[in-house]
């Protein structure tokens, strides 16, 4: 009982209220389905055809790297609130039968959280890259002890049109999963189509058209420029909602790290910092 | 439903292990492209009948391509993309230069460039070299050359139960089941054609396995010397530019800007479609060579709304018999038709004349509305017209003038010409008087179907830049001198289209297309005294599309599309709607193909709806008008386990985000989901 009271202290209630407002007014863009990865965030979330990404397990599974095994860790703290934090880990492992991957993601805090476990598979056939994700989502609300889970399927395709120009498309939850039997709350479904283009090893452009079935269409674009050594700078924008983001990344021989910061169209909300770290072996 | 998606995913996963052969079905996809160009803005609710016939026409033409080395001029004129000038040039080439060995040699023929060649390619063949040319009528091989027996069985059904099936038939509900069933048996060779088509629509009854709601059959002799066509049973008629007689499919304004106006009448065609009203039943014959004579007689029952004991409305086109109401008017009107066509081929062109007389066994009465004041009324009608196609230097001039029994006149004329090496042009003018009562005609125009009450001028241009870029544009201006459907006064408008097609490589194709139509329309306002007033305003509908197609490898083809629609109805504010889709075709094996697509659409209302053309079971026309907010997915499998058996299966589902009922009236479904399945088998040998 005393513990319960602790949870309902004024700070937590305020935060829960703010979260509720965000979700009501800005919808999915603030929920857990936002992009994972600091590089991806910095490049305006245009990740559908993004080359050399380590977060394809959360974007387009067809873009999973077939070169080396990777393990990546990510965190973002929206608008500085620890209670609306995304944390994720992703491991991909190339085999002779294709790339396999596993990933986990947690969003929220103890009053409300959403967890995802993802298993992925990717393969390539004469330039045609395709991938599938099996996703188990679980939501828990402490307030009325509710929790529910659902299994979704994501699919993605990608192909290089030229050696430095990729096109990709991905769709999430194509099997129309929903939480619980009572209120039948559907998991979000989206379709995105993207292009990414490497301009002579110096700059990478990426652009997406992104449509969540419940929300207006969103255009996303980003650029990555090599600065010096392993250091790169990035910037990106999205529409609906309008956000600006920027970040830098450093790439060592077997590891890399990226930081990003995103500013939302509602300036009261301030900045969201994100950080990720990747090792390859 | 969910299970189906796991199947699809499973198939996708299995894809690489079964990809073996190198075959690609490019003809089919060319035909699909042609159909999409012609039909992309057809509303399935209104124009499904014609569209189905056009689908069947093109697919059958692709399955039985015209032989470049033996076909006569009339057969060549049926190929989309060819006109009298190019058809004549093909005949000259094969007789004076050499026979065609490949389709690509067409580019050697004067007047045929890259764009025309690609248009024509799916529908022509150089043949197999030596043909059995001297076989006698008495030899059975003459009758069975290229012979093929085909049997189709098709089953389609909506998964959700609509309102009409829940209601008892006595209370206005549907009498039959949700199943749509179609079967067809046909034998076709170079010289003989036999066919029986049967169909039951959803909601209609199937009383016994032999008593279908719709039956259509024919026996026909084709291309037997001077006896060009002899049909007993059901047939369609299409002559000249369609001002007098045209039943069945016709191309309209589309992104194929050059062939759009000039119609080369198909003459008599044996009828095989499941469309229930657009045919004649009786006998028809065409005889002759350069001088051709055609005669036809038809006597059939139609269904029309009853006004009084001896009076009905003009018969409708759907042919549905699903409710007690629809049953009451079943076959309640008799229509007889007789007439003929004469055609003379001259060194510089073709001249023809068409005439008919039709009589009904009831008096036909038109609606009282202002827009119907010039419509046909009475028991009998006739029409007569003269059509022509002339070569004039490098240009082709075509047209038709016609008069209906009441004295109303209709006229269309146009010119198709090259301007320089890389540019082609069509210019056409049409004038159909408001009292022109050509009830069996279907002329080119803004309003499809019977040509009446319209003046317009159409200019189409096609320009090739180098080997890879083609530009298309048309502008069509039109005026309705009398009230048209939904208005009470003369109106006018214009429409234009621009398309740039870029073939970045043989595997990568990209186009941008803009299309806009602006026309007068009436709207109602309530003034400050509460009185309703009708005012004239302007309505606009524009579409902007980007489309990318990439053949990744011989097994995989990707298509991505984004389309934006702006719609402003008269007196209302601007609305927007859009569609994006990702489409994939996998040639899993030489005999197994999968098409799948995921679309997202979001429109403010029905008026900003978006259309998407889908692959479907063979001969099924599938254009979807999507509106409101939601997602559509479909998968289509085509499998040919043996040479004589081919199977299709389609599953499609549309889920809406912002509504709890889909559709309206008897077709209303409770819930946010509409899904449908279809399977089809074809046996041929």
PDB file of C-alpha atoms in Angstrom, chain B residues 235-449:
ATOM      1  CA  UNK B 235     -22.409 -11.103 -80.734  1.00  0.00           C
ATOM      2  CA  UNK B 236     -21.346  -7.497 -80.405  1.00  0.00           C
ATOM      3  CA  UNK B 237     -21.348  -4.850 -83.116  1.00  0.00           C
ATOM      4  CA  UNK B 238     -18.929  -1.981 -83.540  1.00  0.00           C
ATOM      5  CA  UNK B 239     -18.666   0.051 -86.720  1.00  0.00           C
ATOM      6  CA  UNK B 240     -16.833   3.167 -87.797  1.00  0.00           C
ATOM      7  CA  UNK B 241     -16.294   5.651 -84.999  1.00  0.00           C
ATOM      8  CA  UNK B 242     -19.194   4.279 -82.975  1.00  0.00           C
ATOM      9  CA  UNK B 243     -21.686   7.042 -83.654  1.00  0.00           C
ATOM     10  CA  UNK B 244     -24.304   4.597 -84.917  1.00  0.00           C
ATOM     11  CA  UNK B 245     -23.491   1.201 -83.458  1.00  0.00           C
ATOM     12  CA  UNK B 246     -20.914   0.318 -80.867  1.00  0.00           C
ATOM     13  CA  UNK B 247     -21.394  -2.304 -78.203  1.00  0.00           C
ATOM     14  CA  UNK B 248     -18.615  -3.491 -76.019  1.00  0.00           C
ATOM     15  CA  UNK B 249     -15.362  -1.974 -75.054  1.00  0.00           C
ATOM     16  CA  UNK B 250     -13.842   1.265 -76.300  1.00  0.00           C
ATOM     17  CA  UNK B 251     -10.752   3.169 -75.313  1.00  0.00           C
ATOM     18  CA  UNK B 252     -11.376   6.652 -73.984  1.00  0.00           C
ATOM     19  CA  UNK B 253      -9.210   9.518 -72.914  1.00  0.00           C
ATOM     20  CA  UNK B 254      -6.166   8.104 -71.217  1.00  0.00           C
ATOM     21  CA  UNK B 255      -2.443   8.503 -71.153  1.00  0.00           C
ATOM     22  CA  UNK B 256      -2.323   6.717 -74.516  1.00  0.00           C
ATOM     23  CA  UNK B 257      -3.004   9.988 -76.304  1.00  0.00           C
ATOM     24  CA  UNK B 258      -2.553   9.030 -79.944  1.00  0.00           C
ATOM     25  CA  UNK B 259      -4.919   6.101 -80.417  1.00  0.00           C
ATOM     26  CA  UNK B 260      -7.527   7.572 -78.099  1.00  0.00           C
ATOM     27  CA  UNK B 261      -9.982   9.123 -80.528  1.00  0.00           C
ATOM     28  CA  UNK B 262      -9.722   7.051 -83.697  1.00  0.00           C
ATOM     29  CA  UNK B 263     -11.746   3.861 -83.291  1.00  0.00           C
ATOM     30  CA  UNK B 264     -11.423   1.214 -85.893  1.00  0.00           C
ATOM     31  CA  UNK B 265     -14.752  -0.558 -85.763  1.00  0.00           C
ATOM     32  CA  UNK B 266     -14.288  -4.208 -84.926  1.00  0.00           C
ATOM     33  CA  UNK B 267     -17.350  -5.200 -86.921  1.00  0.00           C
ATOM     34  CA  UNK B 268     -19.072  -8.343 -85.694  1.00  0.00           C
ATOM     35  CA  UNK B 269     -17.429 -10.042 -82.750  1.00  0.00           C
ATOM     36  CA  UNK B 270     -18.697 -13.286 -81.227  1.00  0.00           C
ATOM     37  CA  UNK B 271     -19.654 -12.537 -77.620  1.00  0.00           C
ATOM     38  CA  UNK B 272     -18.038 -14.327 -74.697  1.00  0.00           C
ATOM     39  CA  UNK B 273     -18.322 -11.871 -71.829  1.00  0.00           C
ATOM     40  CA  UNK B 274     -20.294 -12.200 -68.629  1.00  0.00           C
ATOM     41  CA  UNK B 275     -21.543  -8.651 -68.969  1.00  0.00           C
ATOM     42  CA  UNK B 276     -25.281  -9.187 -69.162  1.00  0.00           C
ATOM     43  CA  UNK B 277     -26.683  -6.475 -71.404  1.00  0.00           C
ATOM     44  CA  UNK B 278     -24.127  -5.304 -73.908  1.00  0.00           C
ATOM     45  CA  UNK B 279     -24.710  -7.790 -76.730  1.00  0.00           C
ATOM     46  CA  UNK B 280     -27.157  -8.803 -79.439  1.00  0.00           C
ATOM     47  CA  UNK B 281     -28.735 -12.223 -79.882  1.00  0.00           C
ATOM     48  CA  UNK B 282     -29.565 -13.673 -83.265  1.00  0.00           C
ATOM     49  CA  UNK B 283     -27.467 -13.923 -86.401  1.00  0.00           C
ATOM     50  CA  UNK B 284     -24.897 -11.769 -88.167  1.00  0.00           C
ATOM     51  CA  UNK B 285     -22.745 -12.157 -91.234  1.00  0.00           C
ATOM     52  CA  UNK B 286     -19.921 -10.288 -92.969  1.00  0.00           C
ATOM     53  CA  UNK B 287     -19.019 -11.232 -96.533  1.00  0.00           C
ATOM     54  CA  UNK B 288     -16.581  -9.815 -99.041  1.00  0.00           C
ATOM     55  CA  UNK B 289     -13.028  -8.736 -99.644  1.00  0.00           C
ATOM     56  CA  UNK B 290     -12.277  -5.145-100.493  1.00  0.00           C
ATOM     57  CA  UNK B 291     -16.005  -4.622-100.632  1.00  0.00           C
ATOM     58  CA  UNK B 292     -17.609  -5.983 -97.487  1.00  0.00           C
ATOM     59  CA  UNK B 293     -21.256  -6.407 -96.692  1.00  0.00           C
ATOM     60  CA  UNK B 294     -22.545  -6.995 -93.179  1.00  0.00           C
ATOM     61  CA  UNK B 295     -26.052  -7.847 -92.094  1.00  0.00           C
ATOM     62  CA  UNK B 296     -27.409  -8.598 -88.633  1.00  0.00           C
ATOM     63  CA  UNK B 297     -30.641  -9.491 -86.918  1.00  0.00           C
ATOM     64  CA  UNK B 298     -31.191  -9.622 -83.170  1.00  0.00           C
ATOM     65  CA  UNK B 299     -34.162 -10.346 -80.964  1.00  0.00           C
ATOM     66  CA  UNK B 300     -33.717 -10.418 -77.229  1.00  0.00           C
ATOM     67  CA  UNK B 301     -35.351  -9.682 -73.901  1.00  0.00           C
ATOM     68  CA  UNK B 302     -34.250  -6.734 -71.793  1.00  0.00           C
ATOM     69  CA  UNK B 303     -35.060  -5.583 -68.269  1.00  0.00           C
ATOM     70  CA  UNK B 304     -36.480  -2.126 -67.706  1.00  0.00           C
ATOM     71  CA  UNK B 305     -38.339  -0.201 -65.004  1.00  0.00           C
ATOM     72  CA  UNK B 306     -42.069  -0.340 -65.530  1.00  0.00           C
ATOM     73  CA  UNK B 307     -43.949   2.962 -65.871  1.00  0.00           C
ATOM     74  CA  UNK B 308     -47.361   1.595 -66.814  1.00  0.00           C
ATOM     75  CA  UNK B 309     -48.791  -1.485 -68.444  1.00  0.00           C
ATOM     76  CA  UNK B 310     -47.474  -0.686 -71.902  1.00  0.00           C
ATOM     77  CA  UNK B 311     -44.666   1.720 -71.002  1.00  0.00           C
ATOM     78  CA  UNK B 312     -41.196   1.253 -69.561  1.00  0.00           C
ATOM     79  CA  UNK B 313     -38.002   3.238 -69.184  1.00  0.00           C
ATOM     80  CA  UNK B 314     -35.040   2.575 -71.447  1.00  0.00           C
ATOM     81  CA  UNK B 315     -33.484  -0.749 -70.295  1.00  0.00           C
ATOM     82  CA  UNK B 316     -30.680  -0.621 -67.756  1.00  0.00           C
ATOM     83  CA  UNK B 317     -27.230  -2.101 -68.080  1.00  0.00           C
ATOM     84  CA  UNK B 318     -26.531  -4.093 -64.925  1.00  0.00           C
ATOM     85  CA  UNK B 319     -28.715  -7.172 -65.443  1.00  0.00           C
ATOM     86  CA  UNK B 320     -28.938  -7.903 -61.713  1.00  0.00           C
ATOM     87  CA  UNK B 321     -31.699 -10.166 -60.444  1.00  0.00           C
ATOM     88  CA  UNK B 322     -31.038 -10.174 -56.721  1.00  0.00           C
ATOM     89  CA  UNK B 323     -34.159  -8.756 -55.124  1.00  0.00           C
ATOM     90  CA  UNK B 324     -37.892  -9.218 -55.595  1.00  0.00           C
ATOM     91  CA  UNK B 325     -37.928  -5.771 -57.170  1.00  0.00           C
ATOM     92  CA  UNK B 326     -35.285  -6.678 -59.715  1.00  0.00           C
ATOM     93  CA  UNK B 327     -37.082  -9.961 -60.437  1.00  0.00           C
ATOM     94  CA  UNK B 328     -40.301  -8.158 -61.301  1.00  0.00           C
ATOM     95  CA  UNK B 329     -38.711  -6.436 -64.252  1.00  0.00           C
ATOM     96  CA  UNK B 330     -36.770  -9.464 -65.457  1.00  0.00           C
ATOM     97  CA  UNK B 331     -36.915  -9.757 -69.247  1.00  0.00           C
ATOM     98  CA  UNK B 332     -40.022  -7.583 -69.404  1.00  0.00           C
ATOM     99  CA  UNK B 333     -39.077  -5.765 -72.593  1.00  0.00           C
ATOM    100  CA  UNK B 334     -38.460  -7.190 -76.043  1.00  0.00           C
ATOM    101  CA  UNK B 335     -36.024  -5.517 -78.408  1.00  0.00           C
ATOM    102  CA  UNK B 336     -35.539  -6.344 -82.073  1.00  0.00           C
ATOM    103  CA  UNK B 337     -32.770  -5.003 -84.206  1.00  0.00           C
ATOM    104  CA  UNK B 338     -31.865  -5.394 -87.840  1.00  0.00           C
ATOM    105  CA  UNK B 339     -29.479  -3.512 -90.024  1.00  0.00           C
ATOM    106  CA  UNK B 340     -26.254  -3.620 -91.934  1.00  0.00           C
ATOM    107  CA  UNK B 341     -22.924  -2.145 -92.742  1.00  0.00           C
ATOM    108  CA  UNK B 342     -21.163  -1.744 -96.051  1.00  0.00           C
ATOM    109  CA  UNK B 343     -17.476  -1.052 -96.355  1.00  0.00           C
ATOM    110  CA  UNK B 344     -15.231  -0.392 -99.328  1.00  0.00           C
ATOM    111  CA  UNK B 345     -11.460  -0.454 -99.138  1.00  0.00           C
ATOM    112  CA  UNK B 346      -9.902   1.954-101.614  1.00  0.00           C
ATOM    113  CA  UNK B 347      -6.244   2.635-102.422  1.00  0.00           C
ATOM    114  CA  UNK B 348      -6.380   5.781-100.297  1.00  0.00           C
ATOM    115  CA  UNK B 349      -8.698   4.675 -97.486  1.00  0.00           C
ATOM    116  CA  UNK B 350     -11.865   3.017 -96.307  1.00  0.00           C
ATOM    117  CA  UNK B 351     -15.433   4.251 -96.655  1.00  0.00           C
ATOM    118  CA  UNK B 352     -18.308   2.665 -94.798  1.00  0.00           C
ATOM    119  CA  UNK B 353     -21.967   3.145 -94.056  1.00  0.00           C
ATOM    120  CA  UNK B 354     -24.022   1.760 -91.171  1.00  0.00           C
ATOM    121  CA  UNK B 355     -27.747   1.700 -90.581  1.00  0.00           C
ATOM    122  CA  UNK B 356     -30.227  -0.070 -88.331  1.00  0.00           C
ATOM    123  CA  UNK B 357     -33.806  -0.143 -87.204  1.00  0.00           C
ATOM    124  CA  UNK B 358     -34.704  -1.244 -83.678  1.00  0.00           C
ATOM    125  CA  UNK B 359     -38.159  -1.828 -82.217  1.00  0.00           C
ATOM    126  CA  UNK B 360     -39.335  -2.414 -78.658  1.00  0.00           C
ATOM    127  CA  UNK B 361     -42.531  -4.221 -77.666  1.00  0.00           C
ATOM    128  CA  UNK B 362     -43.324  -1.515 -75.090  1.00  0.00           C
ATOM    129  CA  UNK B 363     -43.303   2.251 -75.375  1.00  0.00           C
ATOM    130  CA  UNK B 364     -40.084   3.695 -73.991  1.00  0.00           C
ATOM    131  CA  UNK B 365     -40.592   6.820 -71.891  1.00  0.00           C
ATOM    132  CA  UNK B 366     -37.748   9.087 -70.810  1.00  0.00           C
ATOM    133  CA  UNK B 367     -37.385  10.691 -67.402  1.00  0.00           C
ATOM    134  CA  UNK B 368     -39.130  14.016 -66.753  1.00  0.00           C
ATOM    135  CA  UNK B 369     -35.903  15.686 -65.712  1.00  0.00           C
ATOM    136  CA  UNK B 370     -34.564  18.544 -67.765  1.00  0.00           C
ATOM    137  CA  UNK B 371     -31.436  16.643 -68.718  1.00  0.00           C
ATOM    138  CA  UNK B 372     -33.584  13.899 -70.286  1.00  0.00           C
ATOM    139  CA  UNK B 373     -35.791  16.179 -72.370  1.00  0.00           C
ATOM    140  CA  UNK B 374     -34.160  15.173 -75.656  1.00  0.00           C
ATOM    141  CA  UNK B 375     -33.870  11.462 -74.849  1.00  0.00           C
ATOM    142  CA  UNK B 376     -35.417   8.822 -77.067  1.00  0.00           C
ATOM    143  CA  UNK B 377     -39.101   8.014 -76.500  1.00  0.00           C
ATOM    144  CA  UNK B 378     -41.392   5.694 -78.440  1.00  0.00           C
ATOM    145  CA  UNK B 379     -41.408   2.162 -79.798  1.00  0.00           C
ATOM    146  CA  UNK B 380     -38.882   2.270 -82.568  1.00  0.00           C
ATOM    147  CA  UNK B 381     -35.782   4.119 -83.599  1.00  0.00           C
ATOM    148  CA  UNK B 382     -33.295   4.032 -86.415  1.00  0.00           C
ATOM    149  CA  UNK B 383     -29.973   5.626 -87.181  1.00  0.00           C
ATOM    150  CA  UNK B 384     -27.750   5.877 -90.192  1.00  0.00           C
ATOM    151  CA  UNK B 385     -24.175   7.008 -90.589  1.00  0.00           C
ATOM    152  CA  UNK B 386     -21.243   7.225 -92.965  1.00  0.00           C
ATOM    153  CA  UNK B 387     -17.677   6.684 -91.799  1.00  0.00           C
ATOM    154  CA  UNK B 388     -14.361   7.246 -93.502  1.00  0.00           C
ATOM    155  CA  UNK B 389     -10.624   6.804 -93.097  1.00  0.00           C
ATOM    156  CA  UNK B 390      -8.350   8.470 -95.647  1.00  0.00           C
ATOM    157  CA  UNK B 391      -4.639   8.751 -96.160  1.00  0.00           C
ATOM    158  CA  UNK B 392      -3.695  12.333 -96.833  1.00  0.00           C
ATOM    159  CA  UNK B 393       0.036  12.489 -97.438  1.00  0.00           C
ATOM    160  CA  UNK B 394       1.637  11.407 -94.187  1.00  0.00           C
ATOM    161  CA  UNK B 395      -1.582  12.055 -92.279  1.00  0.00           C
ATOM    162  CA  UNK B 396      -4.609   9.939 -91.593  1.00  0.00           C
ATOM    163  CA  UNK B 397      -8.049  11.528 -91.604  1.00  0.00           C
ATOM    164  CA  UNK B 398     -10.959   9.712 -89.980  1.00  0.00           C
ATOM    165  CA  UNK B 399     -14.520  10.462 -89.055  1.00  0.00           C
ATOM    166  CA  UNK B 400     -18.171   9.570 -89.048  1.00  0.00           C
ATOM    167  CA  UNK B 401     -21.387  11.492 -89.576  1.00  0.00           C
ATOM    168  CA  UNK B 402     -24.698  10.101 -88.405  1.00  0.00           C
ATOM    169  CA  UNK B 403     -28.366  10.960 -88.150  1.00  0.00           C
ATOM    170  CA  UNK B 404     -30.984   9.457 -85.855  1.00  0.00           C
ATOM    171  CA  UNK B 405     -34.613   8.957 -86.859  1.00  0.00           C
ATOM    172  CA  UNK B 406     -35.799  12.186 -85.229  1.00  0.00           C
ATOM    173  CA  UNK B 407     -33.354  14.212 -87.321  1.00  0.00           C
ATOM    174  CA  UNK B 408     -30.673  14.700 -84.680  1.00  0.00           C
ATOM    175  CA  UNK B 409     -27.145  14.775 -86.078  1.00  0.00           C
ATOM    176  CA  UNK B 410     -23.785  13.666 -84.768  1.00  0.00           C
ATOM    177  CA  UNK B 411     -20.393  14.197 -86.307  1.00  0.00           C
ATOM    178  CA  UNK B 412     -16.801  13.444 -85.427  1.00  0.00           C
ATOM    179  CA  UNK B 413     -13.677  13.936 -87.486  1.00  0.00           C
ATOM    180  CA  UNK B 414     -10.024  13.899 -86.715  1.00  0.00           C
ATOM    181  CA  UNK B 415      -6.519  13.693 -88.045  1.00  0.00           C
ATOM    182  CA  UNK B 416      -3.571  11.606 -86.877  1.00  0.00           C
ATOM    183  CA  UNK B 417      -0.194  12.659 -88.159  1.00  0.00           C
ATOM    184  CA  UNK B 418       3.506  12.616 -87.574  1.00  0.00           C
ATOM    185  CA  UNK B 419       5.132  15.987 -87.080  1.00  0.00           C
ATOM    186  CA  UNK B 420       8.741  15.340 -87.788  1.00  0.00           C
ATOM    187  CA  UNK B 421      10.354  12.047 -86.884  1.00  0.00           C
ATOM    188  CA  UNK B 422       9.744  11.942 -83.142  1.00  0.00           C
ATOM    189  CA  UNK B 423       6.397  13.620 -82.687  1.00  0.00           C
ATOM    190  CA  UNK B 424       2.903  12.398 -83.317  1.00  0.00           C
ATOM    191  CA  UNK B 425      -0.296  14.317 -83.070  1.00  0.00           C
ATOM    192  CA  UNK B 426      -4.027  13.698 -82.947  1.00  0.00           C
ATOM    193  CA  UNK B 427      -6.510  16.491 -83.463  1.00  0.00           C
ATOM    194  CA  UNK B 428     -10.224  15.753 -83.395  1.00  0.00           C
ATOM    195  CA  UNK B 429     -13.477  17.652 -83.352  1.00  0.00           C
ATOM    196  CA  UNK B 430     -16.845  16.239 -82.319  1.00  0.00           C
ATOM    197  CA  UNK B 431     -20.312  17.681 -82.410  1.00  0.00           C
ATOM    198  CA  UNK B 432     -23.240  15.622 -81.167  1.00  0.00           C
ATOM    199  CA  UNK B 433     -26.482  17.591 -81.175  1.00  0.00           C
ATOM    200  CA  UNK B 434     -28.556  17.495 -78.033  1.00  0.00           C
ATOM    201  CA  UNK B 435     -31.376  15.720 -79.868  1.00  0.00           C
ATOM    202  CA  UNK B 436     -29.071  13.163 -81.500  1.00  0.00           C
ATOM    203  CA  UNK B 437     -30.711   9.912 -80.334  1.00  0.00           C
ATOM    204  CA  UNK B 438     -28.133   7.301 -81.228  1.00  0.00           C
ATOM    205  CA  UNK B 439     -29.226   4.893 -78.500  1.00  0.00           C
ATOM    206  CA  UNK B 440     -26.952   2.059 -79.618  1.00  0.00           C
ATOM    207  CA  UNK B 441     -23.902   4.212 -80.249  1.00  0.00           C
ATOM    208  CA  UNK B 442     -20.853   4.921 -78.134  1.00  0.00           C
ATOM    209  CA  UNK B 443     -18.785   7.780 -79.473  1.00  0.00           C
ATOM    210  CA  UNK B 444     -15.614   9.366 -78.232  1.00  0.00           C
ATOM    211  CA  UNK B 445     -16.369  12.088 -75.747  1.00  0.00           C
ATOM    212  CA  UNK B 446     -16.282  13.412 -72.263  1.00  0.00           C
ATOM    213  CA  UNK B 447     -19.350  11.401 -71.362  1.00  0.00           C
ATOM    214  CA  UNK B 448     -18.957   7.720 -72.139  1.00  0.00           C
ATOM    215  CA  UNK B 449     -21.756   5.808 -73.769  1.00  0.00           C
TER     216      UNK B 449
END
